[in-house]
Amino acid sequence: MFERYFKLSESGTSVKTELLAGLTTFLSMAYILFVNPSVLGATGMDKNAVFVATGLIGAIATIFMGLVAKYPFAIAPGLGINAFFAYSVVIGMGIKWQTALAGVFVAGVIFWLLTVFKIRETIINAIPADLKAAIAGGIGFFIAMIGLVDGGVIAANKSTIIGWGDWSDPKVMLTLVGVLISFALYARKVPGAIFIGMVATSIIGLVTGLIPMPSSIVSGVPSLAPTFGQAIFGLQDVFTWQMIPVILTFLLVAFFDTAGSLIGIARSGGYLVNNELPRAGKALMADAIGMLGGSLLGTSPTTAYVESSTGIAIGGRTGLTSLFTGLFLLLSLFFSPLLVVVTSNVTASALIIVGVLMAGNLAEVDWKDFPIAAASFLTVLGMPLSYSISDGIALGFIVYPLLMLVTGRGKKVHPIMYALGITFIIFVIILQTNG
């Protein structure tokens, strides 16, 4: 059955190879099951419910990717956009998490419609590749900073605004040891390095008493009730001027994150034909379903995972890899008691490594072209310094069309970029007024 549906022999693979590839991809991305509840839990959301929502929507979207698009690409809630949800929207802007979920739902509906009518490609193509790379790189810096702050490595400083935290604190030492272990594993190209690094850090924390022992390892699947459907209840507060830039940012970041990840994975796996991805519409639909369904279950937007390349690297070639990855995500729902073990000191290494990987996108920026370089630089710098992804994007999208105009290259800017620039000017005014 698998042979006929996925054409395994034609793709030069087997059920065993696809199973191992699916397991490898799962181990490489499993950190999100614990990092996402940690990040979204800062808003007051129930961590157990977020854990279930993360694994369930990841499984649904990834299995859809495997069965319909037939690609070995995994989908799950993304890092970066979850930080925007928690730290920028809920904590920074004082918006209730239920309303923020409603914002994700509205963005998800728009996302789905844009996918159905194939408008996503038009908008994506209107944004310069340099700015797309800058956004991904900036998110990488922002994610790494969150990991360093939550792990206690850096902290507020009266003299210099920011500085080192108290490195004599045993928990901070645990963070540093965890980062070094994860770095070493990743540098050695160990499959599932991020996940293994987190496990190793957790074990060290348990042995030293810095992390409390869990009451059990396996349990029944926690209830989704605390977050399920809250996006619908939050709709009554979502249609405000304050929420417009939030919804737009959810939409924009999801756009760039998924497009960049899909293209990167497809290119590394040799799936591009004439620089285009066959069945791209079906692949993008998997992400649209993930974003829309995730908001209803109770999590931030989904994205294609670059960690899918680990499964591809050991031979995964078809959608069967994604099917197995999705099944592993479903099985993981029975391990919620481990949430108490995965503290911010443990997850810091995952955030920092993913930040390093995302920063690699900055190599694609043309730093010799000043309008592009300035817009990209402000985008990257703005995110960690303002502790807001949307603020960084706003700076870049405002400066880019302006500098292109004053240098006589205004006609090279797509009209959509002018519209986005004006939108973000309004966005900044609203933020400053509310601030």
Short mmCIF file of C-alpha atoms in Angstrom, two decimals:
data_model
loop_
_atom_site.label_atom_id
_atom_site.label_comp_id
_atom_site.label_asym_id
_atom_site.label_seq_id
_atom_site.Cartn_x
_atom_site.Cartn_y
_atom_site.Cartn_z
CA MET A 1 0.00 0.00 0.00
CA PHE A 2 2.79 2.41 0.94
CA GLU A 3 4.73 1.46 -2.19
CA ARG A 4 1.81 2.18 -4.49
CA TYR A 5 0.74 5.45 -2.86
CA PHE A 6 4.13 7.02 -2.19
CA LYS A 7 6.06 5.36 -5.07
CA LEU A 8 8.89 4.43 -2.72
CA SER A 9 11.00 2.44 -5.20
CA GLU A 10 10.75 5.19 -7.78
CA SER A 11 12.04 7.64 -5.17
CA GLY A 12 14.88 5.32 -4.15
CA THR A 13 13.64 4.68 -0.62
CA SER A 14 11.88 2.06 1.52
CA VAL A 15 9.42 1.85 4.41
CA LYS A 16 12.31 1.27 6.85
CA THR A 17 14.24 4.28 5.56
CA GLU A 18 11.14 6.48 5.70
CA LEU A 19 10.44 5.30 9.26
CA LEU A 20 13.96 6.17 10.40
CA ALA A 21 13.75 9.51 8.58
CA GLY A 22 10.42 10.27 10.25
CA LEU A 23 11.86 9.43 13.67
CA THR A 24 14.93 11.58 13.01
CA THR A 25 12.81 14.56 11.97
CA PHE A 26 10.64 14.08 15.07
CA LEU A 27 13.64 13.97 17.41
CA SER A 28 15.09 17.07 15.75
CA MET A 29 11.90 19.10 16.23
CA ALA A 30 10.57 17.54 19.45
CA TYR A 31 11.90 20.46 21.47
CA ILE A 32 8.92 22.55 20.30
CA LEU A 33 6.60 20.31 22.36
CA PHE A 34 8.27 21.68 25.49
CA VAL A 35 9.48 25.08 24.34
CA ASN A 36 6.08 26.22 23.04
CA PRO A 37 4.25 25.64 26.37
CA SER A 38 7.12 27.43 28.12
CA VAL A 39 6.85 30.48 25.83
CA LEU A 40 3.05 30.67 25.63
CA GLY A 41 2.75 29.79 29.31
CA ALA A 42 4.21 33.22 30.08
CA THR A 43 0.86 34.67 28.99
CA GLY A 44 -1.09 32.67 31.57
CA MET A 45 -2.15 29.96 29.13
CA ASP A 46 -2.39 26.45 30.57
CA LYS A 47 0.91 24.74 29.70
CA ASN A 48 -0.59 21.25 29.55
CA ALA A 49 -3.27 22.37 27.11
CA VAL A 50 -0.67 24.17 24.96
CA PHE A 51 1.44 20.98 25.02
CA VAL A 52 -1.48 18.99 23.59
CA ALA A 53 -2.41 21.69 21.08
CA THR A 54 1.22 21.84 19.87
CA GLY A 55 1.54 18.10 19.35
CA LEU A 56 -1.95 17.61 17.93
CA ILE A 57 -1.88 20.38 15.32
CA GLY A 58 1.70 19.42 14.43
CA ALA A 59 0.52 15.87 13.80
CA ILE A 60 -2.54 16.94 11.79
CA ALA A 61 -0.66 19.38 9.55
CA THR A 62 2.36 17.09 9.08
CA ILE A 63 0.21 14.07 8.20
CA PHE A 64 -1.71 16.27 5.73
CA MET A 65 1.63 17.29 4.23
CA GLY A 66 2.59 13.65 3.87
CA LEU A 67 -0.69 12.26 2.52
CA VAL A 68 -1.71 15.14 0.26
CA ALA A 69 1.44 17.06 -0.75
CA LYS A 70 3.56 13.88 -0.40
CA TYR A 71 6.64 15.73 0.84
CA PRO A 72 8.84 14.82 3.88
CA PHE A 73 8.28 18.26 5.41
CA ALA A 74 7.09 18.62 9.01
CA ILE A 75 4.73 21.35 10.22
CA ALA A 76 4.30 22.58 13.81
CA PRO A 77 3.95 25.83 15.81
CA GLY A 78 6.96 27.99 15.03
CA LEU A 79 9.54 29.62 17.25
CA GLY A 80 9.69 33.36 16.83
CA ILE A 81 6.04 33.84 16.02
CA ASN A 82 5.15 32.26 19.38
CA ALA A 83 7.50 34.77 21.03
CA PHE A 84 5.70 37.58 19.20
CA PHE A 85 2.37 36.17 20.42
CA ALA A 86 3.52 35.95 24.04
CA TYR A 87 5.98 38.78 24.61
CA SER A 88 4.89 41.42 22.10
CA VAL A 89 1.11 41.00 21.85
CA VAL A 90 -0.04 39.63 25.21
CA ILE A 91 2.62 40.87 27.63
CA GLY A 92 3.87 43.92 25.71
CA MET A 93 0.54 45.28 24.43
CA GLY A 94 -1.57 44.02 27.32
CA ILE A 95 -3.93 42.04 25.08
CA LYS A 96 -5.68 38.98 26.55
CA TRP A 97 -4.35 35.69 25.23
CA GLN A 98 -7.85 34.71 24.15
CA THR A 99 -7.99 37.80 21.96
CA ALA A 100 -4.51 37.07 20.63
CA LEU A 101 -5.69 33.57 19.66
CA ALA A 102 -8.64 35.20 17.89
CA GLY A 103 -6.10 37.31 16.01
CA VAL A 104 -4.31 34.14 14.93
CA PHE A 105 -7.67 32.69 13.85
CA VAL A 106 -8.51 35.74 11.72
CA ALA A 107 -5.02 35.70 10.22
CA GLY A 108 -5.47 31.96 9.63
CA VAL A 109 -8.73 32.51 7.73
CA ILE A 110 -7.02 35.15 5.57
CA PHE A 111 -4.02 32.84 5.20
CA TRP A 112 -6.26 30.01 4.02
CA LEU A 113 -8.14 32.22 1.56
CA LEU A 114 -4.90 33.60 0.15
CA THR A 115 -3.67 30.04 -0.29
CA VAL A 116 -6.86 28.85 -1.97
CA PHE A 117 -6.83 31.75 -4.43
CA LYS A 118 -3.05 31.51 -4.92
CA ILE A 119 -2.47 35.09 -3.79
CA ARG A 120 0.26 34.12 -1.33
CA GLU A 121 2.81 33.75 -4.09
CA THR A 122 2.03 37.25 -5.42
CA ILE A 123 2.52 38.94 -2.06
CA ILE A 124 5.62 36.90 -1.24
CA ASN A 125 7.17 37.78 -4.60
CA ALA A 126 6.52 41.50 -4.00
CA ILE A 127 8.83 41.59 -0.98
CA PRO A 128 12.56 41.74 -1.79
CA ALA A 129 14.43 38.56 -1.02
CA ASP A 130 16.88 40.62 1.07
CA LEU A 131 14.13 41.75 3.44
CA LYS A 132 12.78 38.22 3.72
CA ALA A 133 16.26 37.10 4.73
CA ALA A 134 16.56 40.00 7.18
CA ILE A 135 13.25 39.10 8.84
CA ALA A 136 14.33 35.48 9.31
CA GLY A 137 17.73 36.59 10.62
CA GLY A 138 16.21 39.17 12.94
CA ILE A 139 13.84 36.60 14.40
CA GLY A 140 16.89 34.44 15.01
CA PHE A 141 18.53 37.18 17.10
CA PHE A 142 15.26 37.77 18.96
CA ILE A 143 14.80 34.07 19.74
CA ALA A 144 18.39 33.77 20.97
CA MET A 145 17.94 36.82 23.19
CA ILE A 146 14.81 35.33 24.75
CA GLY A 147 16.74 32.15 25.48
CA LEU A 148 19.59 34.10 27.08
CA VAL A 149 17.22 36.23 29.17
CA ASP A 150 15.00 33.35 30.31
CA GLY A 151 18.08 31.30 31.13
CA GLY A 152 19.47 34.14 33.26
CA VAL A 153 22.61 34.55 31.13
CA ILE A 154 21.82 38.22 30.43
CA ALA A 155 19.73 40.60 32.50
CA ALA A 156 18.76 44.24 32.97
CA ASN A 157 21.58 46.52 34.09
CA LYS A 158 21.16 50.06 35.45
CA SER A 159 24.50 51.24 34.11
CA THR A 160 24.49 49.71 30.64
CA ILE A 161 20.77 48.90 30.13
CA ILE A 162 21.68 45.25 29.53
CA GLY A 163 24.51 43.08 30.82
CA TRP A 164 25.45 39.64 32.11
CA GLY A 165 23.21 37.98 34.66
CA ASP A 166 24.44 36.35 37.86
CA TRP A 167 26.60 33.57 36.48
CA SER A 168 27.30 32.33 40.02
CA ASP A 169 23.67 31.23 40.21
CA PRO A 170 23.62 27.41 39.79
CA LYS A 171 20.60 27.61 37.48
CA VAL A 172 22.42 30.04 35.19
CA MET A 173 25.37 27.66 35.20
CA LEU A 174 22.96 24.90 34.17
CA THR A 175 21.85 27.06 31.23
CA LEU A 176 25.46 27.64 30.13
CA VAL A 177 26.36 23.95 30.43
CA GLY A 178 23.24 23.03 28.44
CA VAL A 179 24.11 25.49 25.68
CA LEU A 180 27.67 24.13 25.42
CA ILE A 181 26.44 20.52 25.30
CA SER A 182 23.86 21.31 22.62
CA PHE A 183 26.38 23.32 20.61
CA ALA A 184 28.86 20.44 20.73
CA LEU A 185 26.22 17.89 19.66
CA TYR A 186 25.01 20.09 16.82
CA ALA A 187 28.55 20.82 15.68
CA ARG A 188 29.16 17.07 15.53
CA LYS A 189 25.98 16.77 13.41
CA VAL A 190 24.38 14.35 15.86
CA PRO A 191 20.77 13.60 14.72
CA GLY A 192 18.33 15.21 17.14
CA ALA A 193 21.13 17.29 18.70
CA ILE A 194 18.78 19.97 20.03
CA PHE A 195 16.46 17.42 21.65
CA ILE A 196 19.33 15.34 23.06
CA GLY A 197 20.94 18.50 24.44
CA MET A 198 17.74 19.36 26.26
CA VAL A 199 17.48 15.82 27.66
CA ALA A 200 21.10 15.96 28.87
CA THR A 201 20.54 19.36 30.51
CA SER A 202 17.38 18.10 32.19
CA ILE A 203 19.20 15.06 33.57
CA ILE A 204 21.99 17.26 34.96
CA GLY A 205 19.35 19.51 36.53
CA LEU A 206 17.58 16.54 38.10
CA VAL A 207 20.79 14.98 39.45
CA THR A 208 21.93 18.29 40.97
CA GLY A 209 18.49 19.08 42.39
CA LEU A 210 18.13 22.25 40.31
CA ILE A 211 15.06 20.79 38.60
CA PRO A 212 12.26 19.03 40.53
CA MET A 213 11.58 15.36 39.81
CA PRO A 214 8.37 14.71 37.84
CA SER A 215 5.62 12.74 39.56
CA SER A 216 5.58 10.36 36.58
CA ILE A 217 6.82 10.05 33.00
CA VAL A 218 3.79 8.73 31.14
CA SER A 219 0.20 9.80 31.73
CA GLY A 220 -3.08 10.27 29.98
CA VAL A 221 -3.31 13.07 27.46
CA PRO A 222 -3.99 16.34 29.32
CA SER A 223 -7.23 18.22 28.69
CA LEU A 224 -7.47 20.75 25.87
CA ALA A 225 -10.40 22.46 27.59
CA PRO A 226 -8.45 25.49 28.93
CA THR A 227 -7.50 26.64 25.41
CA PHE A 228 -9.82 24.81 22.99
CA GLY A 229 -12.15 27.19 21.15
CA GLN A 230 -11.00 30.24 23.12
CA ALA A 231 -10.14 31.92 19.81
CA ILE A 232 -13.85 31.98 18.95
CA PHE A 233 -14.75 33.60 22.28
CA GLY A 234 -11.98 36.13 21.74
CA LEU A 235 -13.41 37.31 18.41
CA GLN A 236 -15.63 39.83 20.20
CA ASP A 237 -12.52 41.87 21.08
CA VAL A 238 -10.41 41.28 17.97
CA PHE A 239 -11.77 43.91 15.59
CA THR A 240 -10.01 46.97 17.00
CA TRP A 241 -7.37 49.36 15.64
CA GLN A 242 -4.88 47.88 18.07
CA MET A 243 -5.37 44.37 16.71
CA ILE A 244 -5.02 45.26 13.01
CA PRO A 245 -1.19 45.43 13.06
CA VAL A 246 -1.12 42.32 15.25
CA ILE A 247 -3.15 40.30 12.74
CA LEU A 248 -1.07 41.72 9.91
CA THR A 249 2.14 40.71 11.66
CA PHE A 250 0.86 37.17 12.31
CA LEU A 251 0.09 37.02 8.61
CA LEU A 252 3.39 38.52 7.43
CA VAL A 253 5.65 36.47 9.69
CA ALA A 254 3.78 33.26 8.85
CA PHE A 255 4.19 34.18 5.17
CA PHE A 256 7.94 34.65 5.32
CA ASP A 257 8.73 31.89 7.78
CA THR A 258 6.91 29.19 5.84
CA ALA A 259 7.99 30.35 2.40
CA GLY A 260 11.63 30.57 3.45
CA SER A 261 11.60 27.21 5.22
CA LEU A 262 9.86 25.39 2.37
CA ILE A 263 12.20 26.79 -0.26
CA GLY A 264 15.26 26.04 1.86
CA ILE A 265 14.23 22.44 2.61
CA ALA A 266 13.10 21.81 -0.97
CA ARG A 267 16.36 23.17 -2.37
CA SER A 268 18.51 21.07 -0.02
CA GLY A 269 16.47 17.97 -0.82
CA GLY A 270 16.51 18.49 -4.57
CA TYR A 271 12.76 18.91 -4.92
CA LEU A 272 12.80 22.13 -6.94
CA VAL A 273 12.06 21.84 -10.66
CA ASN A 274 13.01 24.91 -12.72
CA ASN A 275 13.34 26.80 -9.43
CA GLU A 276 9.72 25.97 -8.53
CA LEU A 277 8.25 23.46 -6.09
CA PRO A 278 5.80 20.99 -7.68
CA ARG A 279 2.55 20.67 -5.70
CA ALA A 280 3.45 23.91 -3.91
CA GLY A 281 -0.23 24.74 -3.40
CA LYS A 282 -0.81 21.51 -1.48
CA ALA A 283 2.31 22.06 0.63
CA LEU A 284 1.21 25.61 1.48
CA MET A 285 -2.28 24.34 2.31
CA ALA A 286 -0.81 22.08 4.99
CA ASP A 287 0.59 25.15 6.71
CA ALA A 288 -2.68 27.09 6.28
CA ILE A 289 -4.59 24.23 7.91
CA GLY A 290 -2.03 24.19 10.70
CA MET A 291 -2.37 27.91 11.40
CA LEU A 292 -6.18 27.88 11.33
CA GLY A 293 -6.55 24.65 13.28
CA GLY A 294 -3.84 25.60 15.76
CA SER A 295 -5.68 28.79 16.74
CA LEU A 296 -8.80 26.76 17.51
CA LEU A 297 -6.87 24.21 19.56
CA GLY A 298 -4.92 26.90 21.41
CA THR A 299 -1.50 27.68 19.98
CA SER A 300 0.38 30.25 17.92
CA PRO A 301 0.88 29.96 14.11
CA THR A 302 2.56 26.95 12.52
CA THR A 303 5.42 26.82 10.06
CA ALA A 304 7.42 24.34 7.99
CA TYR A 305 10.34 23.03 10.06
CA VAL A 306 13.87 23.35 8.74
CA GLU A 307 14.64 20.34 10.94
CA SER A 308 12.88 18.29 8.24
CA SER A 309 16.21 18.41 6.45
CA THR A 310 17.62 16.01 9.07
CA GLY A 311 15.17 13.31 7.98
CA ILE A 312 15.85 14.05 4.33
CA ALA A 313 19.59 13.78 5.01
CA ILE A 314 19.29 10.14 6.10
CA GLY A 315 17.16 9.14 3.12
CA GLY A 316 13.59 10.35 3.65
CA ARG A 317 12.21 11.17 0.22
CA THR A 318 8.42 10.92 0.27
CA GLY A 319 5.35 11.87 2.27
CA LEU A 320 5.65 8.61 4.22
CA THR A 321 8.40 10.29 6.24
CA SER A 322 5.92 13.01 7.25
CA LEU A 323 3.27 10.41 8.03
CA PHE A 324 5.61 8.70 10.48
CA THR A 325 6.70 12.05 11.97
CA GLY A 326 3.04 12.94 12.55
CA LEU A 327 2.38 9.60 14.26
CA PHE A 328 5.36 10.16 16.58
CA LEU A 329 3.94 13.59 17.45
CA LEU A 330 0.65 11.91 18.42
CA LEU A 331 2.45 9.39 20.64
CA SER A 332 4.30 12.22 22.37
CA LEU A 333 1.05 13.52 23.87
CA PHE A 334 1.27 10.84 26.56
CA PHE A 335 4.44 12.37 28.04
CA SER A 336 3.08 15.65 29.47
CA PRO A 337 4.45 15.06 33.03
CA LEU A 338 7.91 15.82 31.62
CA LEU A 339 6.83 19.47 31.23
CA VAL A 340 7.89 20.20 34.82
CA VAL A 341 11.41 19.02 33.96
CA VAL A 342 11.81 21.22 30.88
CA THR A 343 12.44 24.59 32.53
CA SER A 344 13.54 27.81 30.82
CA ASN A 345 17.14 26.87 31.71
CA VAL A 346 16.70 23.71 29.63
CA THR A 347 14.94 25.28 26.65
CA ALA A 348 17.44 28.15 26.36
CA SER A 349 19.86 26.04 24.31
CA ALA A 350 17.15 25.18 21.76
CA LEU A 351 16.22 28.84 21.34
CA ILE A 352 19.84 29.90 20.90
CA ILE A 353 20.72 27.17 18.37
CA VAL A 354 17.63 27.89 16.26
CA GLY A 355 18.61 31.56 16.51
CA VAL A 356 22.05 30.74 15.12
CA LEU A 357 20.52 28.78 12.25
CA MET A 358 18.05 31.55 11.38
CA ALA A 359 20.80 34.17 11.50
CA GLY A 360 22.41 32.34 8.58
CA ASN A 361 19.77 33.94 6.35
CA LEU A 362 21.63 37.26 6.64
CA ALA A 363 24.22 35.95 4.18
CA GLU A 364 21.55 36.45 1.50
CA VAL A 365 21.34 40.23 2.12
CA ASP A 366 23.15 42.54 -0.33
CA TRP A 367 25.01 44.62 2.24
CA LYS A 368 26.67 46.75 -0.47
CA ASP A 369 23.34 48.25 -1.58
CA PHE A 370 22.66 50.88 1.11
CA PRO A 371 18.83 51.09 0.89
CA ILE A 372 18.64 47.32 1.22
CA ALA A 373 21.39 47.17 3.83
CA ALA A 374 19.83 49.92 5.97
CA ALA A 375 16.34 48.41 5.86
CA SER A 376 17.71 44.94 6.62
CA PHE A 377 19.95 46.21 9.42
CA LEU A 378 17.10 48.07 11.13
CA THR A 379 14.85 45.03 10.77
CA VAL A 380 17.43 42.78 12.42
CA LEU A 381 18.51 45.25 15.10
CA GLY A 382 14.97 46.41 15.88
CA MET A 383 13.66 43.01 16.91
CA PRO A 384 15.91 42.21 19.90
CA LEU A 385 16.33 45.83 21.01
CA SER A 386 12.59 46.56 21.04
CA TYR A 387 11.83 43.00 22.17
CA SER A 388 9.29 42.94 19.36
CA ILE A 389 9.34 41.21 15.98
CA SER A 390 6.67 43.53 14.63
CA ASP A 391 8.67 46.65 15.50
CA GLY A 392 11.70 45.32 13.64
CA ILE A 393 9.62 44.51 10.57
CA ALA A 394 8.00 47.94 10.74
CA LEU A 395 11.36 49.73 10.70
CA GLY A 396 12.59 47.83 7.67
CA PHE A 397 9.36 48.09 5.69
CA ILE A 398 9.13 51.85 6.29
CA VAL A 399 12.76 52.64 5.47
CA TYR A 400 13.11 50.46 2.37
CA PRO A 401 10.54 52.14 0.05
CA LEU A 402 11.56 55.58 1.38
CA LEU A 403 15.25 55.08 0.56
CA MET A 404 14.45 53.57 -2.81
CA LEU A 405 12.39 56.68 -3.63
CA VAL A 406 15.10 59.18 -2.62
CA THR A 407 17.73 57.29 -4.63
CA GLY A 408 15.59 57.42 -7.76
CA ARG A 409 14.69 53.73 -7.76
CA GLY A 410 11.10 54.06 -6.63
CA LYS A 411 9.78 52.32 -9.74
CA LYS A 412 11.66 49.17 -8.77
CA VAL A 413 9.60 48.90 -5.59
CA HIS A 414 6.45 46.81 -5.89
CA PRO A 415 3.23 48.75 -5.09
CA ILE A 416 2.50 46.22 -2.37
CA MET A 417 5.65 47.35 -0.56
CA TYR A 418 4.40 50.94 -0.52
CA ALA A 419 1.09 49.72 0.90
CA LEU A 420 2.93 47.71 3.56
CA GLY A 421 5.14 50.71 4.37
CA ILE A 422 2.11 52.95 4.93
CA THR A 423 0.45 50.22 6.98
CA PHE A 424 3.45 49.96 9.26
CA ILE A 425 3.65 53.74 9.70
CA ILE A 426 0.08 53.58 11.00
CA PHE A 427 1.11 50.56 13.08
CA VAL A 428 3.95 52.49 14.77
CA ILE A 429 1.69 55.50 15.44
CA ILE A 430 -0.89 53.24 17.07
CA LEU A 431 1.77 51.54 19.22
CA GLN A 432 3.25 54.85 20.33
CA THR A 433 -0.17 56.30 21.08
CA ASN A 434 -1.16 53.26 23.15
CA GLY A 435 2.25 53.20 24.80
#
